[in-house]
Amino acid sequence: MDSKKRSSTEAEGSKERGLVHIWQAGSFPITPERLPGWGGKTVLQAALGVKHGVLLTEDGEVYSFGTLPWRSGPVEICPSSPILENALVGQYVITVATGSFHSGAVTDNGVAYMWGENSAGQCAVANQQYVPEPNPVSIADSEASPLLAVRILQLACGEEHTLALSISREIWAWGTGCQLGLITTAFPVTKPQKVEHLAGRVVLQVACGAFHSLALVQCLPSQDLKPVPERCNQCSQLLITMTDKEDHVIISDSHCCPLGVTLTESQAENHASTALSPSTETLDRQEEVFENTLVANDQSVATELNAVSAQITSSDAMSSQQNVMGTTEISSARNIPSYPDTQAVNEYLRKLSDHSVREDSEHGEKPVPSQPLLEEAIPNLHSPPTTSTSALNSLVVSCASAVGVRVAATYEAGALSLKKVMNFYSTTPCETGAQAGSSAIGPEGLKDSREEQVKQESMQGKKSSSLVDIREEETEGGSRRLSLPGLLSQVSPRLLRKAARVKTRTVVLTPTYSGEADALLPSLRTEVWTWGKGKEGQLGHGDVLPRLQPLCVKCLDGKEVIHLEAGGYHSLALTAKSQVYSWGSNTFGQLGHSDFPTTVPRLAKISSENGVWSIAAGRDYSLFLVDTEDFQPGLYYSGRQDPTEGDNLPENHSGSKTPVLLSCSKLGYISRVTAGKDSYLALVDKNIMGYIASLHELATTERRFYSKLSDIKSQILRPLLSLENLGTTTTVQLLQEVASRFSKLCYLIGQHGASLSSFLHGVKEARSLVILKHSSLFLDSYTEYCTSITNFLVMGGFQLLAKPAIDFLNKNQELLQDLSEVNDENTQLMEILNTLFFLPIRRLHNYAKVLLKLATCFEVASPEYQKLQDSSSCYECLALHLGRKRKEAEYTLGFWKTFPGKMTDSLRKPERRLLCESSNRALSLQHAGRFSVNWFILFNDALVHAQEWLKDNYT
């Protein structure tokens, strides 16, 4: 009877979840409409196209609604209510997707089904205009023997193409256009083909815009990084260039291939002869590709190119002129075919090839292989400005070695001595013989050779520069380039010796792979790859060129992107820190900001106080779900606005619309938003017995806690560890241990926050919470960190830091006070620091409180109640235990400071004198770092007992 009652209660609760509300894009009614004709089934996912949509219910059924021209009967073409897709009955569907005019679904056994318009082969059916019913797509890996069916995890649909993400984390594509990422010109592609450029990488998610594609890819482990090639495999231009300025040298890796093509190493080897001396057949195929991708967009491409070129400074006029050499024919020929003719491409490639061969023959030099030091520094070119000092110094030394000859020619005074110094400090054994052989060259001959090489390398560097606005490069200085100021006047032998010296004090604060956590939780070490048409800058590479194959968006390296969305002609990226980067078309303000140019990712300005945890992109607008103070999500709309009579819509000074907060508080708790062309949809849960509110509280507080930990790491720990003098060896080692454990815990919290965001999109079963199923992972991480900070505190804590470190902390006391949430302005610095670095204990109390709230939503006899109750007790007990350890550490530190003074009032007793001498001795050893933390604690316990004995016997 109880089970029937409980199941009845759950059924009632399920009717209050997954409620469908729909708005018309551009208008802001106070109350959105309920989906006409829809019953009470719980909807887990929805997807919208131009005029149609699909719904996925919790029992795995799929319903279609809207205008369905591929249906046979007139009633089915424009149904009054969502209709069940009968072809999928009996299959349990786990995810759905829609393109502009077609739909897709994936079942639990990994089979993909497609239906709808098929004019471009987007449904993987040949010679058929429409696919009226869901049709299974046959995807087989031809490289496997025997042929194996590929199981699919996710689908993404554009206007004329479809992408599928397999269970082996590879991308398969079919349809029409360069947005497929395939090496082919035969369209449509009706048989799914693998996107070879990302084969072997772990792809986490795919997204499709109208004519562009995005992929979220897990970063390679450091040991798997491939050597960076010196030249582009397609156009033979330098990938990393160094350009002379008046007082510095610009190091840039923003190479953009003029042909808009990027090939893998194996493909480059197969097409090496084609790239250098293309045959007529190959050039014809290239012409077809350019015609397919650019002929419809010629005017807009030319306009964008002219706009970008107009912003480039006069000193770099040659750079922009050389950069568009491969596409000049496209942008200049208005009435001529909008792709390069055979003779132009042949002449351009031959000139590049001849230049490279001539340069090598004149100097008798082979291309310099990538040095390990430079390989390690290259990924850091795109990291935030807080790149470690050791990495920067390594880059300075390696770059000084690479450009020593050119620098000496630019700055003539002291050229020979500078070159000798750099050779002495950074020469590898294999280079010694080469230098000895060239030492016979006279100074004059060496000078002439250098000057000639400077000219050629400067020209080559300018040809390989990007179409990115120079001002854009300056604003992205930390992630786009590094400079070497005043090389000769400021890079002295002493500075080079200091830069080349290996530092012993290094600690990794970047996310690291942690085995179990990475297997259970989303990865934060991600890259964003894009390809397809880029006429609106929606690819994010700083230009408007198309990309026939995936290319990494370097501006987003290190941003911890966890989700991607693609609109009609714009793109969105959500990070673990609840920030959104947007790029592409911004005609209607759909990017959430008014900054231009928009060809590279920019931070969207949605809400100054609250973070974003879910996003959706429509044709010309965007949606953002944000956290609020009461944990009920708020929905922001940014993009096309159609004002009605009497409306006063906000506008900024540039005339583009600003994000609008929609009134959704009465609807309930929004769990997911979906955007189409003219309408957008939200799935809403009612807060039954406080269960939904507690889940949102857990997710919101976890995301906020990660943002706080990230701020502590980037604004406090990283600058602190970069200081030259921190204190004694023991102090530095303990601080490094604290920083390492802190970074590990921070990364785990970020992963868990991203996991909770995905959890709210799904069924929302409490027993599926990672914090319950794998509680040991969290308990161990918190214990390890708190143990390290306690050991540091016992040994003296932050008071033992050297004066430069204390000065740094004093200068940032206001920041420390804000991060630690200490309101009393009279609080001492050390107390603020202790409060700040023991915040994780407070977080454990929050875990226990929220889990207890969730437990009260279930019957006492239910397994969910028992599990939640037990987990709450575990987290609370650990919090209390670690809190006691902190108090013991603080007492120990205070005892060692005050105990000798307390015992000086009477030293007549031998025992008391001995105890004081032992206390002073231990204190001096502590400051000198002469014994371990564990021994110190044991010795302290013994003295505490002795002190109590003395008080009892000599009072």
Short mmCIF file of N, CA and C in Angstrom, two decimals, residues 493-629:
data_model
loop_
_atom_site.label_atom_id
_atom_site.label_comp_id
_atom_site.label_asym_id
_atom_site.label_seq_id
_atom_site.Cartn_x
_atom_site.Cartn_y
_atom_site.Cartn_z
N PRO A 493 74.02 40.14 -20.38
CA PRO A 493 74.44 38.79 -19.99
C PRO A 493 73.90 38.38 -18.63
N ARG A 494 73.82 39.31 -17.70
CA ARG A 494 73.29 38.97 -16.37
C ARG A 494 71.81 38.57 -16.47
N LEU A 495 71.04 39.31 -17.29
CA LEU A 495 69.63 38.98 -17.44
C LEU A 495 69.44 37.64 -18.13
N LEU A 496 70.26 37.37 -19.15
CA LEU A 496 70.16 36.08 -19.83
C LEU A 496 70.54 34.94 -18.89
N ARG A 497 71.56 35.17 -18.08
CA ARG A 497 71.97 34.14 -17.14
C ARG A 497 70.84 33.88 -16.14
N LYS A 498 70.18 34.94 -15.71
CA LYS A 498 69.08 34.80 -14.77
C LYS A 498 67.88 34.12 -15.40
N ALA A 499 67.61 34.44 -16.67
CA ALA A 499 66.47 33.82 -17.35
C ALA A 499 66.71 32.36 -17.62
N ALA A 500 67.97 32.00 -17.92
CA ALA A 500 68.29 30.61 -18.24
C ALA A 500 68.41 29.75 -17.00
N ARG A 501 68.51 30.36 -15.81
CA ARG A 501 68.68 29.58 -14.59
C ARG A 501 67.41 28.81 -14.29
N VAL A 502 67.53 27.57 -13.99
CA VAL A 502 66.39 26.72 -13.68
C VAL A 502 65.92 27.03 -12.27
N LYS A 503 64.66 27.35 -12.13
CA LYS A 503 64.13 27.67 -10.81
C LYS A 503 63.66 26.40 -10.12
N THR A 504 64.01 26.29 -8.87
CA THR A 504 63.60 25.12 -8.11
C THR A 504 62.19 25.28 -7.55
N ARG A 505 61.75 26.52 -7.39
CA ARG A 505 60.45 26.75 -6.81
C ARG A 505 59.41 26.87 -7.92
N THR A 506 58.89 25.74 -8.37
CA THR A 506 57.84 25.70 -9.38
C THR A 506 56.71 24.83 -8.87
N VAL A 507 55.50 25.30 -9.05
CA VAL A 507 54.33 24.53 -8.64
C VAL A 507 53.27 24.69 -9.72
N VAL A 508 52.60 23.61 -10.04
CA VAL A 508 51.62 23.60 -11.12
C VAL A 508 50.28 24.05 -10.58
N LEU A 509 49.75 25.16 -11.10
CA LEU A 509 48.44 25.64 -10.70
C LEU A 509 47.40 25.44 -11.79
N THR A 510 47.82 24.87 -12.91
CA THR A 510 46.87 24.59 -13.99
C THR A 510 46.19 23.26 -13.73
N PRO A 511 44.98 23.06 -14.29
CA PRO A 511 44.27 21.79 -14.06
C PRO A 511 45.08 20.61 -14.54
N THR A 512 45.06 19.54 -13.78
CA THR A 512 45.77 18.33 -14.15
C THR A 512 44.80 17.17 -14.18
N TYR A 513 45.17 16.14 -14.94
CA TYR A 513 44.32 14.95 -15.00
C TYR A 513 44.43 14.19 -13.69
N SER A 514 43.27 13.84 -13.15
CA SER A 514 43.25 13.22 -11.83
C SER A 514 42.62 11.84 -11.84
N GLY A 515 42.62 11.17 -12.97
CA GLY A 515 42.18 9.79 -13.02
C GLY A 515 40.71 9.63 -12.78
N GLU A 516 40.34 9.28 -11.55
CA GLU A 516 38.96 8.97 -11.22
C GLU A 516 38.03 10.15 -11.48
N ALA A 517 38.44 11.35 -11.09
CA ALA A 517 37.59 12.52 -11.28
C ALA A 517 37.34 12.79 -12.76
N ASP A 518 38.36 12.65 -13.60
CA ASP A 518 38.17 12.90 -15.03
C ASP A 518 37.30 11.84 -15.67
N ALA A 519 37.28 10.64 -15.12
CA ALA A 519 36.43 9.59 -15.67
C ALA A 519 34.97 9.80 -15.29
N LEU A 520 34.72 10.48 -14.18
CA LEU A 520 33.35 10.65 -13.68
C LEU A 520 32.76 12.01 -14.01
N LEU A 521 33.59 13.02 -14.14
CA LEU A 521 33.11 14.39 -14.26
C LEU A 521 33.59 15.03 -15.57
N PRO A 522 32.92 16.08 -16.02
CA PRO A 522 33.33 16.75 -17.26
C PRO A 522 34.73 17.32 -17.15
N SER A 523 35.45 17.30 -18.26
CA SER A 523 36.80 17.86 -18.28
C SER A 523 36.74 19.37 -18.45
N LEU A 524 37.65 20.06 -17.77
CA LEU A 524 37.77 21.52 -17.94
C LEU A 524 38.93 21.89 -18.84
N ARG A 525 39.77 20.92 -19.18
CA ARG A 525 40.89 21.17 -20.09
C ARG A 525 40.39 20.96 -21.52
N THR A 526 39.87 22.01 -22.10
CA THR A 526 39.18 21.89 -23.39
C THR A 526 39.68 22.90 -24.40
N GLU A 527 39.44 22.59 -25.65
CA GLU A 527 39.71 23.47 -26.78
C GLU A 527 38.44 23.58 -27.62
N VAL A 528 38.31 24.69 -28.32
CA VAL A 528 37.18 24.89 -29.23
C VAL A 528 37.70 24.89 -30.66
N TRP A 529 37.13 24.03 -31.50
CA TRP A 529 37.50 23.92 -32.90
C TRP A 529 36.30 24.29 -33.75
N THR A 530 36.53 25.06 -34.81
CA THR A 530 35.44 25.50 -35.67
C THR A 530 35.83 25.34 -37.13
N TRP A 531 34.83 25.21 -37.98
CA TRP A 531 35.05 25.14 -39.42
C TRP A 531 33.74 25.45 -40.13
N GLY A 532 33.84 25.70 -41.45
CA GLY A 532 32.68 26.06 -42.25
C GLY A 532 32.80 27.47 -42.80
N LYS A 533 31.68 28.08 -43.10
CA LYS A 533 31.67 29.44 -43.64
C LYS A 533 31.87 30.44 -42.50
N GLY A 534 32.63 31.48 -42.80
CA GLY A 534 32.97 32.44 -41.75
C GLY A 534 32.72 33.87 -42.15
N LYS A 535 31.77 34.12 -43.03
CA LYS A 535 31.60 35.48 -43.56
C LYS A 535 31.21 36.50 -42.49
N GLU A 536 30.63 36.03 -41.37
CA GLU A 536 30.26 36.94 -40.28
C GLU A 536 31.23 36.84 -39.10
N GLY A 537 32.34 36.12 -39.29
CA GLY A 537 33.28 35.94 -38.20
C GLY A 537 32.86 34.90 -37.19
N GLN A 538 31.89 34.06 -37.55
CA GLN A 538 31.34 33.09 -36.59
C GLN A 538 32.30 31.95 -36.27
N LEU A 539 33.44 31.86 -36.97
CA LEU A 539 34.42 30.83 -36.67
C LEU A 539 35.38 31.25 -35.56
N GLY A 540 35.53 32.54 -35.34
CA GLY A 540 36.33 33.01 -34.22
C GLY A 540 37.82 33.05 -34.45
N HIS A 541 38.27 33.02 -35.71
CA HIS A 541 39.71 33.00 -36.00
C HIS A 541 40.27 34.38 -36.35
N GLY A 542 39.47 35.42 -36.17
CA GLY A 542 39.97 36.76 -36.42
C GLY A 542 39.86 37.20 -37.86
N ASP A 543 39.14 36.45 -38.70
CA ASP A 543 38.98 36.83 -40.09
C ASP A 543 37.62 36.35 -40.57
N VAL A 544 37.35 36.53 -41.85
CA VAL A 544 36.06 36.14 -42.43
C VAL A 544 36.24 35.06 -43.49
N LEU A 545 37.34 34.33 -43.41
CA LEU A 545 37.61 33.28 -44.39
C LEU A 545 36.88 32.00 -44.02
N PRO A 546 36.56 31.17 -45.00
CA PRO A 546 35.98 29.86 -44.69
C PRO A 546 37.08 28.90 -44.25
N ARG A 547 36.70 27.89 -43.53
CA ARG A 547 37.62 26.84 -43.12
C ARG A 547 37.04 25.50 -43.57
N LEU A 548 37.77 24.81 -44.43
CA LEU A 548 37.30 23.54 -44.95
C LEU A 548 37.52 22.40 -43.96
N GLN A 549 38.38 22.64 -42.97
CA GLN A 549 38.64 21.63 -41.95
C GLN A 549 38.73 22.30 -40.59
N PRO A 550 38.54 21.53 -39.51
CA PRO A 550 38.54 22.13 -38.16
C PRO A 550 39.84 22.86 -37.85
N LEU A 551 39.70 24.01 -37.20
CA LEU A 551 40.84 24.81 -36.76
C LEU A 551 40.56 25.28 -35.33
N CYS A 552 41.58 25.20 -34.49
CA CYS A 552 41.42 25.54 -33.07
C CYS A 552 41.28 27.05 -32.88
N VAL A 553 40.32 27.46 -32.07
CA VAL A 553 40.15 28.88 -31.71
C VAL A 553 41.09 29.17 -30.55
N LYS A 554 42.24 29.74 -30.86
CA LYS A 554 43.30 29.88 -29.87
C LYS A 554 42.95 30.86 -28.76
N CYS A 555 42.05 31.81 -29.05
CA CYS A 555 41.67 32.79 -28.02
C CYS A 555 41.00 32.13 -26.82
N LEU A 556 40.45 30.93 -27.01
CA LEU A 556 39.71 30.27 -25.93
C LEU A 556 40.54 29.22 -25.21
N ASP A 557 41.82 29.12 -25.54
CA ASP A 557 42.68 28.18 -24.82
C ASP A 557 42.79 28.62 -23.36
N GLY A 558 42.60 27.67 -22.46
CA GLY A 558 42.70 27.97 -21.03
C GLY A 558 41.47 28.61 -20.43
N LYS A 559 40.41 28.78 -21.20
CA LYS A 559 39.19 29.41 -20.68
C LYS A 559 38.24 28.42 -20.02
N GLU A 560 38.54 27.12 -20.09
CA GLU A 560 37.72 26.08 -19.45
C GLU A 560 36.30 26.08 -19.99
N VAL A 561 36.17 26.03 -21.31
CA VAL A 561 34.85 25.98 -21.95
C VAL A 561 34.22 24.62 -21.68
N ILE A 562 32.94 24.62 -21.29
CA ILE A 562 32.25 23.36 -20.99
C ILE A 562 31.05 23.12 -21.89
N HIS A 563 30.62 24.12 -22.66
CA HIS A 563 29.46 23.92 -23.54
C HIS A 563 29.50 24.93 -24.67
N LEU A 564 29.05 24.48 -25.86
CA LEU A 564 29.01 25.33 -27.04
C LEU A 564 27.60 25.40 -27.60
N GLU A 565 27.28 26.55 -28.18
CA GLU A 565 26.02 26.73 -28.90
C GLU A 565 26.31 27.52 -30.16
N ALA A 566 25.63 27.15 -31.26
CA ALA A 566 25.80 27.83 -32.53
C ALA A 566 24.46 28.37 -33.00
N GLY A 567 24.41 29.67 -33.27
CA GLY A 567 23.21 30.27 -33.83
C GLY A 567 23.28 30.28 -35.35
N GLY A 568 22.46 31.12 -35.96
CA GLY A 568 22.48 31.19 -37.41
C GLY A 568 23.85 31.60 -37.93
N TYR A 569 24.36 32.74 -37.41
CA TYR A 569 25.66 33.25 -37.85
C TYR A 569 26.48 33.76 -36.68
N HIS A 570 26.26 33.20 -35.51
CA HIS A 570 27.07 33.55 -34.35
C HIS A 570 27.27 32.31 -33.48
N SER A 571 28.21 32.40 -32.55
CA SER A 571 28.57 31.26 -31.72
C SER A 571 28.72 31.70 -30.27
N LEU A 572 28.45 30.77 -29.34
CA LEU A 572 28.54 31.02 -27.91
C LEU A 572 29.35 29.91 -27.25
N ALA A 573 30.11 30.28 -26.23
CA ALA A 573 30.89 29.31 -25.46
C ALA A 573 30.70 29.61 -23.97
N LEU A 574 30.24 28.61 -23.21
CA LEU A 574 30.02 28.75 -21.77
C LEU A 574 31.20 28.14 -21.03
N THR A 575 31.72 28.86 -20.03
CA THR A 575 32.88 28.38 -19.28
C THR A 575 32.47 27.89 -17.90
N ALA A 576 33.40 27.18 -17.26
CA ALA A 576 33.14 26.66 -15.92
C ALA A 576 33.00 27.77 -14.90
N LYS A 577 33.53 28.96 -15.18
CA LYS A 577 33.41 30.10 -14.27
C LYS A 577 32.13 30.89 -14.51
N SER A 578 31.16 30.27 -15.23
CA SER A 578 29.85 30.88 -15.48
C SER A 578 29.96 32.16 -16.30
N GLN A 579 30.92 32.17 -17.22
CA GLN A 579 31.06 33.27 -18.16
C GLN A 579 30.73 32.79 -19.57
N VAL A 580 30.38 33.72 -20.44
CA VAL A 580 30.02 33.39 -21.82
C VAL A 580 30.88 34.21 -22.77
N TYR A 581 31.52 33.53 -23.71
CA TYR A 581 32.24 34.19 -24.80
C TYR A 581 31.41 34.05 -26.06
N SER A 582 31.32 35.13 -26.82
CA SER A 582 30.48 35.13 -28.03
C SER A 582 31.24 35.79 -29.17
N TRP A 583 30.92 35.37 -30.39
CA TRP A 583 31.55 35.93 -31.57
C TRP A 583 30.67 35.65 -32.79
N GLY A 584 30.90 36.43 -33.85
CA GLY A 584 30.11 36.29 -35.07
C GLY A 584 29.24 37.51 -35.31
N SER A 585 28.13 37.30 -35.99
CA SER A 585 27.22 38.39 -36.32
C SER A 585 26.65 39.02 -35.04
N ASN A 586 26.65 40.36 -35.03
CA ASN A 586 26.12 41.09 -33.87
C ASN A 586 25.16 42.18 -34.32
N THR A 587 24.50 41.93 -35.42
CA THR A 587 23.62 42.94 -36.01
C THR A 587 22.52 43.36 -35.05
N PHE A 588 21.99 42.41 -34.31
CA PHE A 588 20.88 42.69 -33.41
C PHE A 588 21.29 42.63 -31.93
N GLY A 589 22.59 42.61 -31.68
CA GLY A 589 23.05 42.52 -30.30
C GLY A 589 22.95 41.12 -29.73
N GLN A 590 22.94 40.10 -30.59
CA GLN A 590 22.78 38.73 -30.11
C GLN A 590 24.01 38.21 -29.36
N LEU A 591 25.13 38.93 -29.43
CA LEU A 591 26.33 38.50 -28.73
C LEU A 591 26.36 38.93 -27.27
N GLY A 592 25.42 39.74 -26.86
CA GLY A 592 25.40 40.16 -25.46
C GLY A 592 26.36 41.28 -25.15
N HIS A 593 26.95 41.89 -26.18
CA HIS A 593 27.82 43.05 -26.00
C HIS A 593 27.81 43.84 -27.30
N SER A 594 28.38 45.02 -27.27
CA SER A 594 28.39 45.89 -28.45
C SER A 594 29.78 46.08 -29.00
N ASP A 595 30.74 45.22 -28.63
CA ASP A 595 32.11 45.37 -29.08
C ASP A 595 32.28 44.91 -30.52
N PHE A 596 33.13 45.60 -31.24
CA PHE A 596 33.50 45.23 -32.59
C PHE A 596 35.01 45.36 -32.72
N PRO A 597 35.71 44.57 -33.54
CA PRO A 597 35.15 43.52 -34.40
C PRO A 597 34.72 42.30 -33.60
N THR A 598 33.94 41.45 -34.24
CA THR A 598 33.39 40.28 -33.56
C THR A 598 33.92 38.98 -34.16
N THR A 599 35.05 39.05 -34.80
CA THR A 599 35.62 37.85 -35.43
C THR A 599 36.44 37.02 -34.47
N VAL A 600 36.57 37.48 -33.23
CA VAL A 600 37.24 36.70 -32.19
C VAL A 600 36.33 36.69 -30.96
N PRO A 601 36.41 35.68 -30.11
CA PRO A 601 35.53 35.60 -28.93
C PRO A 601 35.71 36.79 -28.00
N ARG A 602 34.57 37.33 -27.57
CA ARG A 602 34.53 38.41 -26.59
C ARG A 602 33.67 38.00 -25.42
N LEU A 603 33.96 38.53 -24.25
CA LEU A 603 33.19 38.21 -23.06
C LEU A 603 31.85 38.93 -23.12
N ALA A 604 30.76 38.16 -23.05
CA ALA A 604 29.42 38.74 -23.07
C ALA A 604 29.12 39.41 -21.73
N LYS A 605 28.39 40.51 -21.79
CA LYS A 605 28.06 41.28 -20.59
C LYS A 605 26.57 41.10 -20.30
N ILE A 606 26.28 40.03 -19.57
CA ILE A 606 24.88 39.68 -19.31
C ILE A 606 24.42 40.26 -17.98
N SER A 607 25.05 39.84 -16.91
CA SER A 607 24.70 40.32 -15.57
C SER A 607 25.98 40.52 -14.78
N SER A 608 26.10 41.68 -14.16
CA SER A 608 27.34 42.00 -13.43
C SER A 608 27.46 41.23 -12.13
N GLU A 609 26.35 40.75 -11.60
CA GLU A 609 26.37 40.10 -10.29
C GLU A 609 26.23 38.59 -10.36
N ASN A 610 25.54 38.07 -11.35
CA ASN A 610 25.21 36.65 -11.39
C ASN A 610 25.86 35.98 -12.59
N GLY A 611 26.24 34.72 -12.40
CA GLY A 611 26.87 33.96 -13.46
C GLY A 611 25.86 33.23 -14.32
N VAL A 612 26.30 32.86 -15.51
CA VAL A 612 25.45 32.14 -16.47
C VAL A 612 25.76 30.65 -16.38
N TRP A 613 24.71 29.82 -16.40
CA TRP A 613 24.95 28.38 -16.30
C TRP A 613 24.34 27.58 -17.45
N SER A 614 23.56 28.23 -18.31
CA SER A 614 23.02 27.54 -19.49
C SER A 614 22.77 28.58 -20.58
N ILE A 615 22.98 28.17 -21.84
CA ILE A 615 22.85 29.10 -22.96
C ILE A 615 22.11 28.43 -24.12
N ALA A 616 21.58 29.25 -25.03
CA ALA A 616 20.96 28.77 -26.26
C ALA A 616 21.12 29.85 -27.31
N ALA A 617 21.28 29.45 -28.57
CA ALA A 617 21.50 30.40 -29.67
C ALA A 617 20.44 30.18 -30.74
N GLY A 618 19.72 31.25 -31.08
CA GLY A 618 18.75 31.21 -32.16
C GLY A 618 19.33 31.77 -33.44
N ARG A 619 18.45 32.04 -34.39
CA ARG A 619 18.93 32.56 -35.68
C ARG A 619 19.61 33.92 -35.50
N ASP A 620 18.99 34.83 -34.75
CA ASP A 620 19.58 36.16 -34.56
C ASP A 620 19.37 36.66 -33.13
N TYR A 621 19.39 35.74 -32.19
CA TYR A 621 19.26 36.12 -30.78
C TYR A 621 19.90 35.03 -29.92
N SER A 622 20.07 35.33 -28.64
CA SER A 622 20.66 34.37 -27.70
C SER A 622 19.90 34.40 -26.39
N LEU A 623 19.95 33.27 -25.68
CA LEU A 623 19.30 33.13 -24.38
C LEU A 623 20.33 32.74 -23.33
N PHE A 624 20.19 33.29 -22.12
CA PHE A 624 21.14 33.02 -21.05
C PHE A 624 20.37 32.75 -19.76
N LEU A 625 20.60 31.59 -19.16
CA LEU A 625 20.05 31.27 -17.85
C LEU A 625 21.08 31.65 -16.80
N VAL A 626 20.70 32.50 -15.85
CA VAL A 626 21.65 33.00 -14.86
C VAL A 626 21.22 32.59 -13.46
N ASP A 627 22.21 32.51 -12.56
CA ASP A 627 21.93 32.25 -11.15
C ASP A 627 21.45 33.53 -10.48
N THR A 628 20.56 33.37 -9.52
CA THR A 628 20.05 34.52 -8.76
C THR A 628 20.25 34.26 -7.27
N GLU A 629 19.97 35.28 -6.46
CA GLU A 629 20.19 35.17 -5.03
C GLU A 629 19.27 34.14 -4.37
#
